[in-house]
Short mmCIF file of C-alpha atoms in Angstrom, two decimals:
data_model
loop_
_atom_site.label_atom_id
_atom_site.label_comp_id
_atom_site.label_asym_id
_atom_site.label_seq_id
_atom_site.Cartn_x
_atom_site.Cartn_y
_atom_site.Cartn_z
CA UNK A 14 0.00 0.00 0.00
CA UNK A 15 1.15 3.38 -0.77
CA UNK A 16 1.98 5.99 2.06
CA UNK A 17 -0.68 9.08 2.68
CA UNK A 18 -0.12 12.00 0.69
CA UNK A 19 -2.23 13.85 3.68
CA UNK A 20 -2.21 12.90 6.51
CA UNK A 21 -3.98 14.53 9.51
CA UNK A 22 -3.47 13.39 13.08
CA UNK A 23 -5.42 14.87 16.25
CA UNK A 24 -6.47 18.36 14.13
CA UNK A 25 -8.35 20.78 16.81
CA UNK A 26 -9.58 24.36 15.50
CA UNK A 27 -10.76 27.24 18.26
CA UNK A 28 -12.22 30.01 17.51
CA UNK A 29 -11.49 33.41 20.04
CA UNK A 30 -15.32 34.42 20.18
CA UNK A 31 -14.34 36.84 23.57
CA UNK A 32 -12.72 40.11 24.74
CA UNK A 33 -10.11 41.16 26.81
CA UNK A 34 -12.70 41.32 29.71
CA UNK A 35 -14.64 37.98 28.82
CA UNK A 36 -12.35 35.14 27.59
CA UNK A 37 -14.56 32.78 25.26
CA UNK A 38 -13.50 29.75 22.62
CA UNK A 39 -15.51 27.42 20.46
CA UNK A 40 -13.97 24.57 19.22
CA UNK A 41 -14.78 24.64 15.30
CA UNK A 42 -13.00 20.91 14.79
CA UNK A 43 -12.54 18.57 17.81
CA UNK A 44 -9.60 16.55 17.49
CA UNK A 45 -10.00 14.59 13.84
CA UNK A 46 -7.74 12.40 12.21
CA UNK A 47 -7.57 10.87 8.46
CA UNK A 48 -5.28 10.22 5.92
CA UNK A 49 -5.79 10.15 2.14
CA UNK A 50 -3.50 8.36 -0.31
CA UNK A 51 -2.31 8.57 -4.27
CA UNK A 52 -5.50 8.91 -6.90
CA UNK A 53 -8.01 8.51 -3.78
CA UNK A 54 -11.00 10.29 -2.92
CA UNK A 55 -12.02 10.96 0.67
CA UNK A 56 -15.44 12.69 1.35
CA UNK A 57 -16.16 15.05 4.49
CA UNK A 58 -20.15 14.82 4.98
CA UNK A 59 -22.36 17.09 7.80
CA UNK A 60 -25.18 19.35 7.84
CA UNK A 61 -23.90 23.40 7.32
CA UNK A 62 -21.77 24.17 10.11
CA UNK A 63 -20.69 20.41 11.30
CA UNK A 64 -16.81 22.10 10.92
CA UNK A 65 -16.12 20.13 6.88
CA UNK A 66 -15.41 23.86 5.33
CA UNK A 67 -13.00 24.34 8.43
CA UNK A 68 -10.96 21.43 8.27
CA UNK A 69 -10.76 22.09 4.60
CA UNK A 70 -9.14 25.21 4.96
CA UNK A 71 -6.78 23.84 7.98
CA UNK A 72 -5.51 21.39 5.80
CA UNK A 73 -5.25 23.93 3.07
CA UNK A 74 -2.75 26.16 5.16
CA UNK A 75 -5.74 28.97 5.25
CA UNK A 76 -6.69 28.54 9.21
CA UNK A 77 -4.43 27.88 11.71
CA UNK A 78 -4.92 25.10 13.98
CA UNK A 79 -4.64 24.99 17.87
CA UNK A 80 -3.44 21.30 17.91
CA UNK A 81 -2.29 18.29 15.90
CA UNK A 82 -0.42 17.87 13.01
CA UNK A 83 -1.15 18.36 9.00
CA UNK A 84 1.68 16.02 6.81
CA UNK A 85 1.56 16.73 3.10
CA UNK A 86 3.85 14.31 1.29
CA UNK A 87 5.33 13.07 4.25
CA UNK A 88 6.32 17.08 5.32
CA UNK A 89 4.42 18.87 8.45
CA UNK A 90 3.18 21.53 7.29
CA UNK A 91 0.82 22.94 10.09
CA UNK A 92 4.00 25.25 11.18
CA UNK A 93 5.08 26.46 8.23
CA UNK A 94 4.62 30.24 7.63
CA UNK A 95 2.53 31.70 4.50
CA UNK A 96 5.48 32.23 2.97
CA UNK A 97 6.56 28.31 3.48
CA UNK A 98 3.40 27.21 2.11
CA UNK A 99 3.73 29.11 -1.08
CA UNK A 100 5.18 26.42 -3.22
CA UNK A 101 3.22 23.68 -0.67
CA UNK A 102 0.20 25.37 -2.55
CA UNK A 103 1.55 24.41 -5.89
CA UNK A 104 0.80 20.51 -5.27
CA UNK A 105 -2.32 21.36 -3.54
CA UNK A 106 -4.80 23.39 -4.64
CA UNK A 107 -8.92 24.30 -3.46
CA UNK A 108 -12.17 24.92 -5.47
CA UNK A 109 -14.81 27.07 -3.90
CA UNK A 110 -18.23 27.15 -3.84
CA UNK A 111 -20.08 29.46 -5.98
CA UNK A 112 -18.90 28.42 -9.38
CA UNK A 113 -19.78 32.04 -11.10
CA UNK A 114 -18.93 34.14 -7.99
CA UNK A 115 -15.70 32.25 -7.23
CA UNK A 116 -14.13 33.48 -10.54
CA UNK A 117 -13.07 37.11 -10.98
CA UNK A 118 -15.69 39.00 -12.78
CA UNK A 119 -12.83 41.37 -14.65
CA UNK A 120 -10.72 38.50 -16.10
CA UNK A 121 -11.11 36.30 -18.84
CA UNK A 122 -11.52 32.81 -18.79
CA UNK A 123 -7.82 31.99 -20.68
CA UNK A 124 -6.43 34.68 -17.81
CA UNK A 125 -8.45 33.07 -14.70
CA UNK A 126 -7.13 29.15 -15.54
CA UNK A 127 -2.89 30.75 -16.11
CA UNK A 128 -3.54 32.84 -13.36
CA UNK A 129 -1.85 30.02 -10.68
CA UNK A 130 1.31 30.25 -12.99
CA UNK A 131 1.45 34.45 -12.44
CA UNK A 132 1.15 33.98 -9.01
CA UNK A 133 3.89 31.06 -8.75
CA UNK A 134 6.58 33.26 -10.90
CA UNK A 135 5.91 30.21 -13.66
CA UNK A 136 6.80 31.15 -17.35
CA UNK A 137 4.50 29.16 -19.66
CA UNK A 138 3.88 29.17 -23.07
CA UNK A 139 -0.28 30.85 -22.52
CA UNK A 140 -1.93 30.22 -25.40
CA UNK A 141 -0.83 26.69 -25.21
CA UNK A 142 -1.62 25.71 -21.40
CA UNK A 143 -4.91 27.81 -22.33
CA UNK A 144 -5.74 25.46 -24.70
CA UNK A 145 -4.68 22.12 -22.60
CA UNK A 146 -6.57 23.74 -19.53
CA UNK A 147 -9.43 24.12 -21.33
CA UNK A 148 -9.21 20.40 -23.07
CA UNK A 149 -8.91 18.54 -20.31
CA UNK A 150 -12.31 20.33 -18.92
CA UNK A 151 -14.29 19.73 -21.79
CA UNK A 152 -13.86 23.24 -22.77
CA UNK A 153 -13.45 24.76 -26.66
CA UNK A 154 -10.74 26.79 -26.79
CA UNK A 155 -12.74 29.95 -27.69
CA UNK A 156 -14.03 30.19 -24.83
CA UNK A 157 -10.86 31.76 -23.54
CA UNK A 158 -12.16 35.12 -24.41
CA UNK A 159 -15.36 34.76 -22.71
CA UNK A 160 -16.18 36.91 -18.97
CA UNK A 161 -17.41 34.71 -16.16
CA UNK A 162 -21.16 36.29 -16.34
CA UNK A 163 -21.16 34.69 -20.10
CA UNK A 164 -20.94 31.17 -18.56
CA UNK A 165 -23.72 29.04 -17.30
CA UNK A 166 -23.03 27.49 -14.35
CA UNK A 167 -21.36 24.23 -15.23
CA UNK A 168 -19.36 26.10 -17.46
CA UNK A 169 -17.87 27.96 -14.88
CA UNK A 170 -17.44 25.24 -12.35
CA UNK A 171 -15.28 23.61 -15.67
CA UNK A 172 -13.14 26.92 -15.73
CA UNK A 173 -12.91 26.81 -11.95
CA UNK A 174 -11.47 22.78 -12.56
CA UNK A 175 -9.27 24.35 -14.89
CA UNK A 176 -7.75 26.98 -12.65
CA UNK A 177 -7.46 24.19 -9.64
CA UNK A 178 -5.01 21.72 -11.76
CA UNK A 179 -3.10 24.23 -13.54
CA UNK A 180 0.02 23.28 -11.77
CA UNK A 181 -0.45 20.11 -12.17
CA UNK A 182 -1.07 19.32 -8.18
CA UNK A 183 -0.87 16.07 -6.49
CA UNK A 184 -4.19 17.11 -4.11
CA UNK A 185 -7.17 18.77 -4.92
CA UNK A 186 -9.44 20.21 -2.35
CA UNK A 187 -13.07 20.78 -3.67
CA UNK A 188 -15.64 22.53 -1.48
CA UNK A 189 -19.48 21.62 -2.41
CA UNK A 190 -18.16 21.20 -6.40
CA UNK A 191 -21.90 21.09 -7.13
CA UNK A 192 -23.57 23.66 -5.58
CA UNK A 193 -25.82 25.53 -7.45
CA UNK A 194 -25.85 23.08 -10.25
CA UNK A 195 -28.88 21.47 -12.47
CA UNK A 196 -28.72 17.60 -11.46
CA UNK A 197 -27.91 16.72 -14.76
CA UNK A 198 -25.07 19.38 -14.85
CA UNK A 199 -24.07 17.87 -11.09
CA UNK A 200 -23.57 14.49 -12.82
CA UNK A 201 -21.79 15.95 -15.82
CA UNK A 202 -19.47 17.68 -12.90
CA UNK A 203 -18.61 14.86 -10.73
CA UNK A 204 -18.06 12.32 -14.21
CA UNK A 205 -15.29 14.96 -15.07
CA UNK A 206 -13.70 15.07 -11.38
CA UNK A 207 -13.75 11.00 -11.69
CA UNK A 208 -11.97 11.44 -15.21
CA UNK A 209 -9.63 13.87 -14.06
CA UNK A 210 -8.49 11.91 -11.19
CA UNK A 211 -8.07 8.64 -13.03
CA UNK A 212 -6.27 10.55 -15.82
CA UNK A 213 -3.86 12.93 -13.71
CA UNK A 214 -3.95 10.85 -10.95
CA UNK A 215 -5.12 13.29 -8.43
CA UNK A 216 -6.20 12.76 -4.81
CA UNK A 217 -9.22 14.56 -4.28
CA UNK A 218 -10.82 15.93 -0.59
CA UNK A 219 -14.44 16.44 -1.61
CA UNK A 220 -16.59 18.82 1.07
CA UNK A 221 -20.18 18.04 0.76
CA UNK A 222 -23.59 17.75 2.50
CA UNK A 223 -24.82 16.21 -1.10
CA UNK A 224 -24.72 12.04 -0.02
CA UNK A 225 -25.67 11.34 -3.74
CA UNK A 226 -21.60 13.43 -4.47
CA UNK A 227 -20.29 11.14 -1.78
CA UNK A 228 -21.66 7.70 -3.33
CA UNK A 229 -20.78 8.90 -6.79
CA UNK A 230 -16.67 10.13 -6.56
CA UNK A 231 -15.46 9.05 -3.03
CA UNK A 232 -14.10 6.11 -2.62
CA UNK A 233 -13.69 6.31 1.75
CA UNK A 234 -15.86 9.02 3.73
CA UNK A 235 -16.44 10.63 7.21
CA UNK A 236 -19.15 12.14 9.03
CA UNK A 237 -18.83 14.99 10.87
CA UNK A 238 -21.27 16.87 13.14
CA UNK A 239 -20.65 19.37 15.71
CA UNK A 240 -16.40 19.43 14.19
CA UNK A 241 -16.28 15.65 15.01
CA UNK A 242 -15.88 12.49 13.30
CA UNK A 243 -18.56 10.41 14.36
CA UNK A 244 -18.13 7.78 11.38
CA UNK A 245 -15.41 6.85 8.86
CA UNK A 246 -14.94 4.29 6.54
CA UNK A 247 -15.07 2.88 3.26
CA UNK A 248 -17.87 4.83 1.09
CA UNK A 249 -20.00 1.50 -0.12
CA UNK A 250 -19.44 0.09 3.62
CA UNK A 251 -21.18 2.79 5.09
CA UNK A 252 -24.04 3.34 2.56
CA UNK A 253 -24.62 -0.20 2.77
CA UNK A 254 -24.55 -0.61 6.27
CA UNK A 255 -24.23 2.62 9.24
CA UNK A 256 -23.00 2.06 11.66
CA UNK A 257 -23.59 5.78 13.77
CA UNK A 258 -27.27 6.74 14.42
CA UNK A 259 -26.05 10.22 12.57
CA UNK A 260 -25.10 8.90 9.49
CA UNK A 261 -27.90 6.08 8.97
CA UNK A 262 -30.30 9.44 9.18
CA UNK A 263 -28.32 11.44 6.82
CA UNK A 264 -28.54 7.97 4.36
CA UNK A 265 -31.99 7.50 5.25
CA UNK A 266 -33.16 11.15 4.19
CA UNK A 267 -31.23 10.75 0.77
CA UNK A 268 -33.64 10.84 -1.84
CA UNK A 269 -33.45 7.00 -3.33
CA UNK A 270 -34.03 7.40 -7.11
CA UNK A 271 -35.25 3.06 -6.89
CA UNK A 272 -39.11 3.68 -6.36
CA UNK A 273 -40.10 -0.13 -6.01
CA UNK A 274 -36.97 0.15 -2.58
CA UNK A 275 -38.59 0.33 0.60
CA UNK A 276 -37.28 3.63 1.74
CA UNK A 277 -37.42 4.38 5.75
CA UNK A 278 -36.67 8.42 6.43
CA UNK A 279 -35.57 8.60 10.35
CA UNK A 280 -36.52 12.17 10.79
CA UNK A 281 -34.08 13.95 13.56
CA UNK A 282 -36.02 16.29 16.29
CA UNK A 283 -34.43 19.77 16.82
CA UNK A 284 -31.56 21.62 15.29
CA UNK A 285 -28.43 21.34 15.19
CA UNK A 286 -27.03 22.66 18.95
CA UNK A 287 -25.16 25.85 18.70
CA UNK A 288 -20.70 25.36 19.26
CA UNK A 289 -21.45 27.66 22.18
CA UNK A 290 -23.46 25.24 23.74
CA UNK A 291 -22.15 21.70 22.70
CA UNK A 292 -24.27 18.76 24.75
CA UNK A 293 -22.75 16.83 27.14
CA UNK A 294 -21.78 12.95 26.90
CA UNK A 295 -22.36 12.32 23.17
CA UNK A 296 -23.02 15.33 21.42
CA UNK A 297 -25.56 13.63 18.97
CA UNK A 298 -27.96 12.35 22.05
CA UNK A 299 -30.31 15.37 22.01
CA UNK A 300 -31.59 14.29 18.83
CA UNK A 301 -30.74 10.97 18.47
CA UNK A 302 -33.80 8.45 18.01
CA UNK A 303 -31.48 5.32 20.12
CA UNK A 304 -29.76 7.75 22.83
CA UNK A 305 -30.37 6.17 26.60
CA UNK A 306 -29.19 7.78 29.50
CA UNK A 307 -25.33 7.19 29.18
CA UNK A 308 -25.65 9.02 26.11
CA UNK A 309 -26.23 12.18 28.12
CA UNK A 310 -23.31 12.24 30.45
CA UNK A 311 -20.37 9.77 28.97
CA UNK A 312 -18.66 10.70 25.62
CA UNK A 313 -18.76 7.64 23.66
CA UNK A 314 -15.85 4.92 22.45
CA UNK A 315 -14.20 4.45 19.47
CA UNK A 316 -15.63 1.23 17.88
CA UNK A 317 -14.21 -0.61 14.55
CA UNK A 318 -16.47 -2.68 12.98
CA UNK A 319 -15.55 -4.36 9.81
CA UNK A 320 -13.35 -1.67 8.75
CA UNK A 321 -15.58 1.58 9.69
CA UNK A 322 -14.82 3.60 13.13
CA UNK A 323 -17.40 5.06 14.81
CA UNK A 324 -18.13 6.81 18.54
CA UNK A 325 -21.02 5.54 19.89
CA UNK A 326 -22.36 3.97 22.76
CA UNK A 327 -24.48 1.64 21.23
CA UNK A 328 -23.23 1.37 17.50
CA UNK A 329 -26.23 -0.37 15.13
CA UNK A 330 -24.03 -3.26 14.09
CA UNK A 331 -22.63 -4.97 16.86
CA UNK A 332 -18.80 -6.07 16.04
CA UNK A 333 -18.57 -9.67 14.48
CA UNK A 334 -16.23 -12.40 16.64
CA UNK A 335 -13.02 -13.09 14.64
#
């Protein structure tokens, strides 16, 4: 087996939410740990605010972290300055959100995808890595003269693919890649991210609360809620068969596009608690169907069970005797 090319041990993120007269933290990401290897795809999944956009930007060198440690091709990189993560960036690159917004509204679509080689101090040949850029996206090459409001939206997430392997990295972060999108366009977007990988051999971090993105590109997941990892593990493994009360809802409230398949939707009572006022014991039990009282005053072990982790008291797969 290959070694990570990211590898995160331990991560926390605080946020300073006081003043000098009223000290206050949240914790933003509680103490997560993955790894992602060569030409794989690893999926963060949670509701808005479960900490995914966070990590993301942690492990992208853009927030700074109050503990652990972020390896990128076997170098920390967690303490390096902004200045020390300059060329780091060249190997690892992020796509926003908003595919139209994301883009600069004064460039052009040939200047917006060599852009990454002007910032590097990279000498190219434009018209040529224009034109490549734009292949490998599905893109004609005239549309190198085109604005970003002239674009539909899958157009511009295709320019915004462009920009994000220009240098040819090793690890692409992608943050909701189909937001906004038609769900014909989505599919159109996540068959080129598939290609691209298997072509370029890129290891993709895909951000998401869309479980139908997760199935389709990823090929290992976790679940996150409330900046924790509540369940990890291979992507089929865990659609198949939850194991965390969380993530069997999330699955459960997926629209399931087989009308003769029984379809159960657990629905999940209240919102999501506020990081100012995290529950006690497991953080999950205020609106968890299966909580007992445990739930509200122990956090809950690490369990393995046939190759996915999960913290919960009382997992919905009991481990299997060797």
């Amino acid at each position: 087996m290959t070694d990570p090319i990211l590898t995160v041990r331990d991560v926390q993120v605080t946020f300073d939410l006081g003043s000098v007269f009223r000290p206050s933290e949240i914790l933003g990401v509680a103490g997560v740990s993955l790894e992602v290897r060569p030409g794989e795809t690893f999926a963060l999944v949670g509701e808005s605010g479960s900490g995914k956009t966070t990590l993301a930007r942690a492990i992208n060198g853009l927030q700074a972290i109050s503990e652990g440690e972020i390896a990128f091709e076997g170098r920390r990189i967690d303490t390096l300055s902004r200045k020390e993560m300059q060329p780091i960036r060249q190997r690892m690159s992020m796509m926003f959100q908003d595919p139209v917004g994301s883009l600069s509204p004064r460039m052009t679509v040939g200047d917006l995808v060599t852009e990454p080689f002007a910032i590097h101090g990279q000498q190219i040949d434009r018209r040529a890595e224009v034109e490549r850029l734009l292949s490998l996206v599905g893109l004609p090459a005239d549309f190198a003269t085109r604005f970003p409001h002239q674009l539909s939206g899958g157009q511009a997430r295709r320019v915004g693919v462009a920009r994000a392997i220009a240098l040819d990295p090793a690890l692409v972060i992608a943050d909701e890649p189909t937001a906004g999108l038609d769900v014909s366009v989505q599919g159109e977007v996540l068959n080129l991210l598939n290609d691209l990988r298997e072509r370029l051999g890129l290891a993709m971090v895909i951000i998401t609360h869309n479980l139908h993105v997760v199935h389709h590109v990823a090929d290992r997941m976790a679940v996150m809620y409330l900046g924790r990892f509540v369940e990890t593990g291979p992507t089929e493994a865990v659609f198949r068969a939850p194991i965390h009360p969380y993530t069997k809802a999330l699955i459960s409230a997926n629209p399931e596009p087989d009308p003769d398949r029984a379809h159960d939707r657990i629905s999940l009572p209240a919102e999501v608690p506020s990081l100012l006022a995290r529950p006690s014991g497991c953080e999950f039990h205020t609106r968890c169907p299966w909580a007992r009282d445990v739930c509200a005053t122990t956090l809950p072990p690490r369990v393995t069970i046939d190759g996915q982790t999960a913290t919960c008291h009382f997992p919905l797969r009991q481990e299997t005797a060797a």
